[in-house]
PDB file of C-alpha atoms in Angstrom:
ATOM      1  CA  MET F   3      93.004  91.907  81.871  1.00 89.00           C
ATOM      2  CA  VAL F   4      95.067  94.131  83.980  1.00 96.00           C
ATOM      3  CA  GLU F   5      93.408  97.593  85.602  1.00 97.00           C
ATOM      4  CA  TRP F   6      95.539 100.263  86.214  1.00 98.00           C
ATOM      5  CA  ILE F   7      94.955 103.078  89.008  1.00 98.00           C
ATOM      6  CA  THR F   8      96.126 105.965  89.630  1.00 98.00           C
ATOM      7  CA  SER F   9      96.109 108.210  93.069  1.00 98.00           C
ATOM      8  CA  ASP F  10      96.230 111.731  92.393  1.00 95.00           C
ATOM      9  CA  SER F  11      96.808 111.836  96.279  1.00 97.00           C
ATOM     10  CA  LEU F  12      99.533 110.832  98.390  1.00 98.00           C
ATOM     11  CA  VAL F  13      98.716 107.616  99.726  1.00 98.00           C
ATOM     12  CA  GLY F  14      99.972 106.724 103.528  1.00 98.00           C
ATOM     13  CA  TYR F  15     102.577 103.262 103.615  1.00 97.00           C
ATOM     14  CA  HIS F  16      99.990 100.683 105.607  1.00 96.00           C
ATOM     15  CA  ASP F  17      97.515 102.184 103.192  1.00 97.00           C
ATOM     16  CA  ALA F  18      99.318 100.662 100.422  1.00 97.00           C
ATOM     17  CA  VAL F  19     100.097  97.779 102.003  1.00 97.00           C
ATOM     18  CA  ALA F  20      96.575  96.878 103.556  1.00 97.00           C
ATOM     19  CA  TRP F  21      95.109  97.452  99.769  1.00 98.00           C
ATOM     20  CA  MET F  22      97.604  95.797  98.499  1.00 97.00           C
ATOM     21  CA  GLU F  23      97.667  92.661 100.041  1.00 97.00           C
ATOM     22  CA  ALA F  24      93.249  92.240  99.895  1.00 98.00           C
ATOM     23  CA  ARG F  25      94.361  93.174  96.196  1.00 98.00           C
ATOM     24  CA  ALA F  26      96.723  90.341  96.231  1.00 98.00           C
ATOM     25  CA  GLU F  27      94.527  87.684  97.510  1.00 98.00           C
ATOM     26  CA  ALA F  28      91.231  88.606  95.383  1.00 98.00           C
ATOM     27  CA  ILE F  29      93.367  88.033  92.194  1.00 98.00           C
ATOM     28  CA  ALA F  30      94.984  84.317  93.608  1.00 97.00           C
ATOM     29  CA  LEU F  31      91.488  83.518  94.525  1.00 97.00           C
ATOM     30  CA  GLY F  32      90.396  84.495  91.192  1.00 96.00           C
ATOM     31  CA  ARG F  33      87.881  87.413  92.152  1.00 97.00           C
ATOM     32  CA  ALA F  34      89.815  90.245  90.264  1.00 98.00           C
ATOM     33  CA  ASP F  35      92.189  91.255  87.838  1.00 97.00           C
ATOM     34  CA  GLU F  36      95.622  92.167  88.166  1.00 98.00           C
ATOM     35  CA  ALA F  37      96.381  95.522  89.339  1.00 98.00           C
ATOM     36  CA  ILE F  38      99.330  98.202  88.330  1.00 98.00           C
ATOM     37  CA  TRP F  39      99.369 101.108  90.762  1.00 98.00           C
ATOM     38  CA  LEU F  40     100.480 104.046  90.352  1.00 98.00           C
ATOM     39  CA  LEU F  41     100.977 106.963  93.317  1.00 98.00           C
ATOM     40  CA  GLU F  42     103.261 108.507  95.416  1.00 98.00           C
ATOM     41  CA  HIS F  43     103.924 108.383  99.330  1.00 98.00           C
ATOM     42  CA  PRO F  44     104.517 111.393 101.215  1.00 98.00           C
ATOM     43  CA  PRO F  45     108.573 110.773 102.569  1.00 98.00           C
ATOM     44  CA  LEU F  46     109.376 107.716 104.299  1.00 97.00           C
ATOM     45  CA  TYR F  47     111.599 104.804 104.532  1.00 96.00           C
ATOM     46  CA  THR F  48     111.016 101.189 103.957  1.00 93.00           C
ATOM     47  CA  ALA F  49     113.279  98.341 104.903  1.00 90.00           C
ATOM     48  CA  GLY F  50     112.950  94.878 102.834  1.00 86.00           C
ATOM     49  CA  THR F  51     114.165  91.546 104.174  1.00 86.00           C
ATOM     50  CA  SER F  52     117.537  92.396 103.844  1.00 85.00           C
ATOM     51  CA  ALA F  53     117.882  95.653 105.274  1.00 87.00           C
ATOM     52  CA  LYS F  54     121.554  96.519 107.431  1.00 90.00           C
ATOM     53  CA  PRO F  55     120.651  98.914 110.727  1.00 90.00           C
ATOM     54  CA  ALA F  56     123.931 100.917 109.615  1.00 90.00           C
ATOM     55  CA  ASP F  57     122.669 101.802 106.442  1.00 90.00           C
ATOM     56  CA  LEU F  58     119.695 103.497 108.565  1.00 93.00           C
ATOM     57  CA  THR F  59     121.622 106.505 109.166  1.00 92.00           C
ATOM     58  CA  ASP F  60     119.441 108.978 110.199  1.00 93.00           C
ATOM     59  CA  PRO F  61     116.412 107.447 111.692  1.00 91.00           C
ATOM     60  CA  ASP F  62     114.820 110.187 113.518  1.00 93.00           C
ATOM     61  CA  ARG F  63     114.128 112.127 109.981  1.00 94.00           C
ATOM     62  CA  PHE F  64     111.116 110.178 108.262  1.00 96.00           C
ATOM     63  CA  PRO F  65     109.086 107.420 109.697  1.00 96.00           C
ATOM     64  CA  VAL F  66     110.166 104.040 108.840  1.00 95.00           C
ATOM     65  CA  PHE F  67     108.439 101.511 108.206  1.00 94.00           C
ATOM     66  CA  ALA F  68     109.478  97.380 108.151  1.00 90.00           C
ATOM     67  CA  THR F  69     108.288  95.620 104.891  1.00 91.00           C
ATOM     68  CA  ARG F  70     108.027  91.758 103.967  1.00 81.00           C
ATOM     69  CA  ARG F  71     109.499  92.671 100.320  1.00 84.00           C
ATOM     70  CA  GLY F  72     112.594  92.205  99.011  1.00 77.00           C
ATOM     71  CA  GLY F  73     115.796  94.212  99.232  1.00 80.00           C
ATOM     72  CA  GLN F  74     117.077  96.967 101.909  1.00 85.00           C
ATOM     73  CA  TYR F  75     116.074 100.744 102.422  1.00 90.00           C
ATOM     74  CA  THR F  76     114.404 102.161 100.399  1.00 91.00           C
ATOM     75  CA  TYR F  77     113.071 106.347 100.023  1.00 95.00           C
ATOM     76  CA  HIS F  78     109.736 106.977  98.946  1.00 97.00           C
ATOM     77  CA  GLY F  79     108.455 110.632  98.563  1.00 98.00           C
ATOM     78  CA  PRO F  80     106.635 113.293  96.458  1.00 98.00           C
ATOM     79  CA  GLY F  81     108.620 113.755  93.106  1.00 98.00           C
ATOM     80  CA  GLN F  82     108.724 109.914  92.523  1.00 98.00           C
ATOM     81  CA  ARG F  83     105.925 107.672  91.171  1.00 98.00           C
ATOM     82  CA  VAL F  84     105.970 103.927  92.406  1.00 98.00           C
ATOM     83  CA  VAL F  85     104.658 101.544  90.846  1.00 98.00           C
ATOM     84  CA  TYR F  86     103.145  98.368  92.662  1.00 98.00           C
ATOM     85  CA  VAL F  87     102.273  95.241  90.563  1.00 98.00           C
ATOM     86  CA  MET F  88     100.064  92.824  91.587  1.00 98.00           C
ATOM     87  CA  LEU F  89     100.187  90.196  88.976  1.00 98.00           C
ATOM     88  CA  ASP F  90      99.688  86.206  89.013  1.00 97.00           C
ATOM     89  CA  LEU F  91     102.911  84.522  88.166  1.00 96.00           C
ATOM     90  CA  ASN F  92     100.906  81.161  88.206  1.00 95.00           C
ATOM     91  CA  ARG F  93      99.393  82.490  84.394  1.00 92.00           C
ATOM     92  CA  ARG F  94     103.011  83.999  83.490  1.00 93.00           C
ATOM     93  CA  GLY F  95     105.226  81.417  84.771  1.00 91.00           C
ATOM     94  CA  ARG F  96     107.053  81.080  87.781  1.00 93.00           C
ATOM     95  CA  ASP F  97     109.945  81.863  87.066  1.00 95.00           C
ATOM     96  CA  VAL F  98     110.774  85.084  90.285  1.00 94.00           C
ATOM     97  CA  ARG F  99     113.990  85.933  88.640  1.00 92.00           C
ATOM     98  CA  ALA F 100     112.701  86.384  85.004  1.00 94.00           C
ATOM     99  CA  PHE F 101     110.004  88.472  86.654  1.00 95.00           C
ATOM    100  CA  VAL F 102     112.312  90.768  88.405  1.00 93.00           C
ATOM    101  CA  GLY F 103     114.451  91.218  84.963  1.00 93.00           C
ATOM    102  CA  ALA F 104     110.655  91.906  82.944  1.00 95.00           C
ATOM    103  CA  LEU F 105     110.017  94.546  86.095  1.00 96.00           C
ATOM    104  CA  GLU F 106     113.847  95.615  85.221  1.00 95.00           C
ATOM    105  CA  HIS F 107     113.216  96.160  80.973  1.00 95.00           C
ATOM    106  CA  TRP F 108     110.040  97.435  81.627  1.00 97.00           C
ATOM    107  CA  VAL F 109     112.198 100.425  83.228  1.00 97.00           C
ATOM    108  CA  ILE F 110     114.197 100.513  80.741  1.00 97.00           C
ATOM    109  CA  ALA F 111     112.091 100.562  78.008  1.00 97.00           C
ATOM    110  CA  ALA F 112     109.992 103.765  79.487  1.00 98.00           C
ATOM    111  CA  LEU F 113     113.416 105.615  79.880  1.00 98.00           C
ATOM    112  CA  ALA F 114     114.426 105.018  76.973  1.00 98.00           C
ATOM    113  CA  GLU F 115     111.437 107.036  75.806  1.00 97.00           C
ATOM    114  CA  PHE F 116     113.369 110.072  77.192  1.00 97.00           C
ATOM    115  CA  ASN F 117     116.701 109.027  75.683  1.00 97.00           C
ATOM    116  CA  VAL F 118     117.763 108.069  79.275  1.00 97.00           C
ATOM    117  CA  ALA F 119     119.858 105.025  78.930  1.00 97.00           C
ATOM    118  CA  GLY F 120     118.485 102.858  81.555  1.00 97.00           C
ATOM    119  CA  GLU F 121     121.233 100.171  82.575  1.00 95.00           C
ATOM    120  CA  ILE F 122     121.095  97.488  84.882  1.00 92.00           C
ATOM    121  CA  ARG F 123     124.163  95.851  86.678  1.00 88.00           C
ATOM    122  CA  PRO F 124     125.197  91.798  88.052  1.00 83.00           C
ATOM    123  CA  GLY F 125     124.725  92.319  91.984  1.00 77.00           C
ATOM    124  CA  ARG F 126     122.832  95.964  91.873  1.00 77.00           C
ATOM    125  CA  VAL F 127     118.982  94.949  91.428  1.00 77.00           C
ATOM    126  CA  GLY F 128     117.617  98.180  89.995  1.00 87.00           C
ATOM    127  CA  VAL F 129     117.879 100.707  87.205  1.00 95.00           C
ATOM    128  CA  TRP F 130     121.361 102.603  86.828  1.00 95.00           C
ATOM    129  CA  VAL F 131     122.361 105.943  84.623  1.00 96.00           C
ATOM    130  CA  ALA F 132     126.011 106.151  83.830  1.00 94.00           C
ATOM    131  CA  ARG F 133     127.300 109.733  85.157  1.00 92.00           C
ATOM    132  CA  PRO F 134     130.138 110.549  82.755  1.00 90.00           C
ATOM    133  CA  ASP F 135     129.433 114.533  83.642  1.00 89.00           C
ATOM    134  CA  LYS F 136     130.395 113.034  87.464  1.00 88.00           C
ATOM    135  CA  PRO F 137     133.990 113.148  89.072  1.00 88.00           C
ATOM    136  CA  PRO F 138     135.102 109.206  88.938  1.00 88.00           C
ATOM    137  CA  LEU F 139     134.994 106.977  92.282  1.00 83.00           C
ATOM    138  CA  PRO F 140     137.694 107.057  94.187  1.00 86.00           C
ATOM    139  CA  ASP F 141     138.753 103.963  92.970  1.00 86.00           C
ATOM    140  CA  GLY F 142     138.664 104.985  89.213  1.00 87.00           C
ATOM    141  CA  SER F 143     135.633 103.094  88.283  1.00 85.00           C
ATOM    142  CA  PRO F 144     132.840 105.559  86.264  1.00 88.00           C
ATOM    143  CA  ARG F 145     130.597 107.273  88.432  1.00 88.00           C
ATOM    144  CA  GLU F 146     126.453 105.456  88.256  1.00 92.00           C
ATOM    145  CA  ASP F 147     123.778 107.274  89.772  1.00 94.00           C
ATOM    146  CA  LYS F 148     120.283 105.150  91.187  1.00 94.00           C
ATOM    147  CA  ILE F 149     117.311 106.179  89.186  1.00 97.00           C
ATOM    148  CA  ALA F 150     114.947 103.185  89.694  1.00 96.00           C
ATOM    149  CA  ALA F 151     114.946 100.937  92.631  1.00 93.00           C
ATOM    150  CA  ILE F 152     112.855  97.285  92.014  1.00 92.00           C
ATOM    151  CA  GLY F 153     111.295  95.362  95.547  1.00 91.00           C
ATOM    152  CA  VAL F 154     108.512  92.092  95.295  1.00 93.00           C
ATOM    153  CA  ARG F 155     107.068  90.303  97.446  1.00 94.00           C
ATOM    154  CA  LEU F 156     105.086  87.087  95.942  1.00 96.00           C
ATOM    155  CA  ARG F 157     101.683  84.878  98.167  1.00 96.00           C
ATOM    156  CA  LYS F 158     100.732  82.631  96.471  1.00 96.00           C
ATOM    157  CA  TRP F 159     102.657  83.365  93.543  1.00 97.00           C
ATOM    158  CA  VAL F 160     100.731  86.731  92.936  1.00 98.00           C
ATOM    159  CA  SER F 161     102.992  89.746  93.434  1.00 97.00           C
ATOM    160  CA  PHE F 162     102.799  92.875  95.181  1.00 96.00           C
ATOM    161  CA  HIS F 163     105.161  95.956  95.894  1.00 96.00           C
ATOM    162  CA  GLY F 164     106.968  96.788  92.827  1.00 96.00           C
ATOM    163  CA  LEU F 165     109.307  99.098  91.536  1.00 96.00           C
ATOM    164  CA  SER F 166     109.808 102.739  91.723  1.00 97.00           C
ATOM    165  CA  ILE F 167     110.940 105.185  89.387  1.00 98.00           C
ATOM    166  CA  ASN F 168     112.708 109.115  90.497  1.00 98.00           C
ATOM    167  CA  HIS F 169     110.987 111.801  88.432  1.00 98.00           C
ATOM    168  CA  ASP F 170     111.799 114.793  90.927  1.00 98.00           C
ATOM    169  CA  PRO F 171     112.021 113.689  94.453  1.00 97.00           C
ATOM    170  CA  ASP F 172     114.428 115.848  97.203  1.00 97.00           C
ATOM    171  CA  LEU F 173     117.746 114.071  96.098  1.00 96.00           C
ATOM    172  CA  SER F 174     118.944 114.957  99.372  1.00 95.00           C
ATOM    173  CA  HIS F 175     115.808 113.259 101.381  1.00 95.00           C
ATOM    174  CA  PHE F 176     117.917 110.044  99.996  1.00 94.00           C
ATOM    175  CA  ASP F 177     121.181 111.095 102.701  1.00 92.00           C
ATOM    176  CA  GLY F 178     119.259 108.996 105.909  1.00 92.00           C
ATOM    177  CA  ILE F 179     120.291 105.629 104.405  1.00 92.00           C
ATOM    178  CA  VAL F 180     122.456 103.566 102.334  1.00 84.00           C
ATOM    179  CA  PRO F 181     119.917 102.469  99.483  1.00 77.00           C
ATOM    180  CA  CYS F 182     119.702  99.368  98.866  1.00 63.00           C
ATOM    181  CA  GLY F 183     122.646  99.117 100.643  1.00 60.00           C
ATOM    182  CA  ILE F 184     124.782 100.205  98.158  1.00 65.00           C
ATOM    183  CA  ARG F 185     127.657 102.649  99.192  1.00 68.00           C
ATOM    184  CA  GLY F 186     129.538 105.104  96.662  1.00 63.00           C
ATOM    185  CA  HIS F 187     127.093 105.638  93.882  1.00 75.00           C
ATOM    186  CA  GLY F 188     124.650 107.591  94.006  1.00 87.00           C
ATOM    187  CA  VAL F 189     120.612 108.680  93.184  1.00 93.00           C
ATOM    188  CA  THR F 190     119.446 110.681  89.880  1.00 96.00           C
ATOM    189  CA  SER F 191     115.969 111.417  88.577  1.00 97.00           C
ATOM    190  CA  LEU F 192     114.605 112.569  85.078  1.00 98.00           C
ATOM    191  CA  VAL F 193     114.871 116.358  86.299  1.00 97.00           C
ATOM    192  CA  ASP F 194     118.170 115.920  87.421  1.00 96.00           C
ATOM    193  CA  LEU F 195     119.355 114.855  84.584  1.00 96.00           C
ATOM    194  CA  GLY F 196     118.524 117.891  83.160  1.00 96.00           C
ATOM    195  CA  LEU F 197     114.437 116.097  81.082  1.00 96.00           C
ATOM    196  CA  PRO F 198     111.645 118.149  80.938  1.00 91.00           C
ATOM    197  CA  VAL F 199     109.338 115.021  81.567  1.00 95.00           C
ATOM    198  CA  THR F 200     106.558 115.612  83.692  1.00 97.00           C
ATOM    199  CA  MET F 201     104.932 112.627  86.214  1.00 98.00           C
ATOM    200  CA  ASP F 202     101.915 112.463  83.538  1.00 98.00           C
ATOM    201  CA  ASP F 203     104.922 111.802  80.624  1.00 98.00           C
ATOM    202  CA  LEU F 204     106.401 108.853  82.865  1.00 98.00           C
ATOM    203  CA  ASP F 205     102.866 107.325  83.112  1.00 98.00           C
ATOM    204  CA  LEU F 206     101.704 107.352  79.175  1.00 98.00           C
ATOM    205  CA  ALA F 207     105.994 106.333  78.793  1.00 98.00           C
ATOM    206  CA  LEU F 208     104.934 102.984  81.240  1.00 98.00           C
ATOM    207  CA  GLY F 209     101.442 102.370  80.098  1.00 97.00           C
ATOM    208  CA  ARG F 210     103.291 102.357  76.221  1.00 96.00           C
ATOM    209  CA  SER F 211     106.089  99.793  77.216  1.00 97.00           C
ATOM    210  CA  PHE F 212     104.368  97.615  79.810  1.00 97.00           C
ATOM    211  CA  ALA F 213     103.147  95.108  77.019  1.00 93.00           C
ATOM    212  CA  ARG F 214     106.753  94.657  75.864  1.00 92.00           C
ATOM    213  CA  ALA F 215     107.840  93.520  79.088  1.00 94.00           C
ATOM    214  CA  PHE F 216     104.944  91.652  80.412  1.00 93.00           C
ATOM    215  CA  PRO F 217     103.288  90.480  76.614  1.00 84.00           C
ATOM    216  CA  THR F 218      99.926  88.304  76.410  1.00 63.00           C
ATOM    217  CA  THR F 219      98.883  85.872  79.857  1.00 51.00           C
ATOM    218  CA  LEU F 220      98.921  82.522  79.672  1.00 48.00           C
ATOM    219  CA  PRO F 221      95.596  80.494  79.483  1.00 42.00           C
TER     220      PRO F 221
END
């Protein structure tokens, strides 16, 4: 079974990491069910294992937390649905690439419920949305904005950290970093795309699409 947990108030980053680590250890020992934790953080930046100092362009803007998840710099804050995913890959298949792909397709399936065409791009982890309404990049390539970021860590083949989807965060808060080390393209959100979607709507879509991305656990 997968336990779904929703926090209604903002959760501090250190508190969240400590809770995830304890839950992942309990899952690995067979003492707890897998878990999906839906929450929001206060405004902050996190630095993944591939983060480059030059990509933190405004280090004094918000607290910065070094984290051992994969990826580079990411922003978290109110209006963004953070989804921490604690799943046992010992039972679901020890394939990290397939696991990250399942996370991407989970997001894409949830976005599709709002008629948003989320897409993945080689070399760019996360989920992207084409923006034909915006001018192309200087080299003439079409503009694409990131709507969801993914960064995970495994310990004893149990995952933690996970993904974030921009519902309605203050997009200017991303200006203090180069999000995920990718220059040129921007960031967007469901509300920025003109959709009257609530956070509850997004949570329900994630719940409905989860089983399609992560089918029945193996015995």
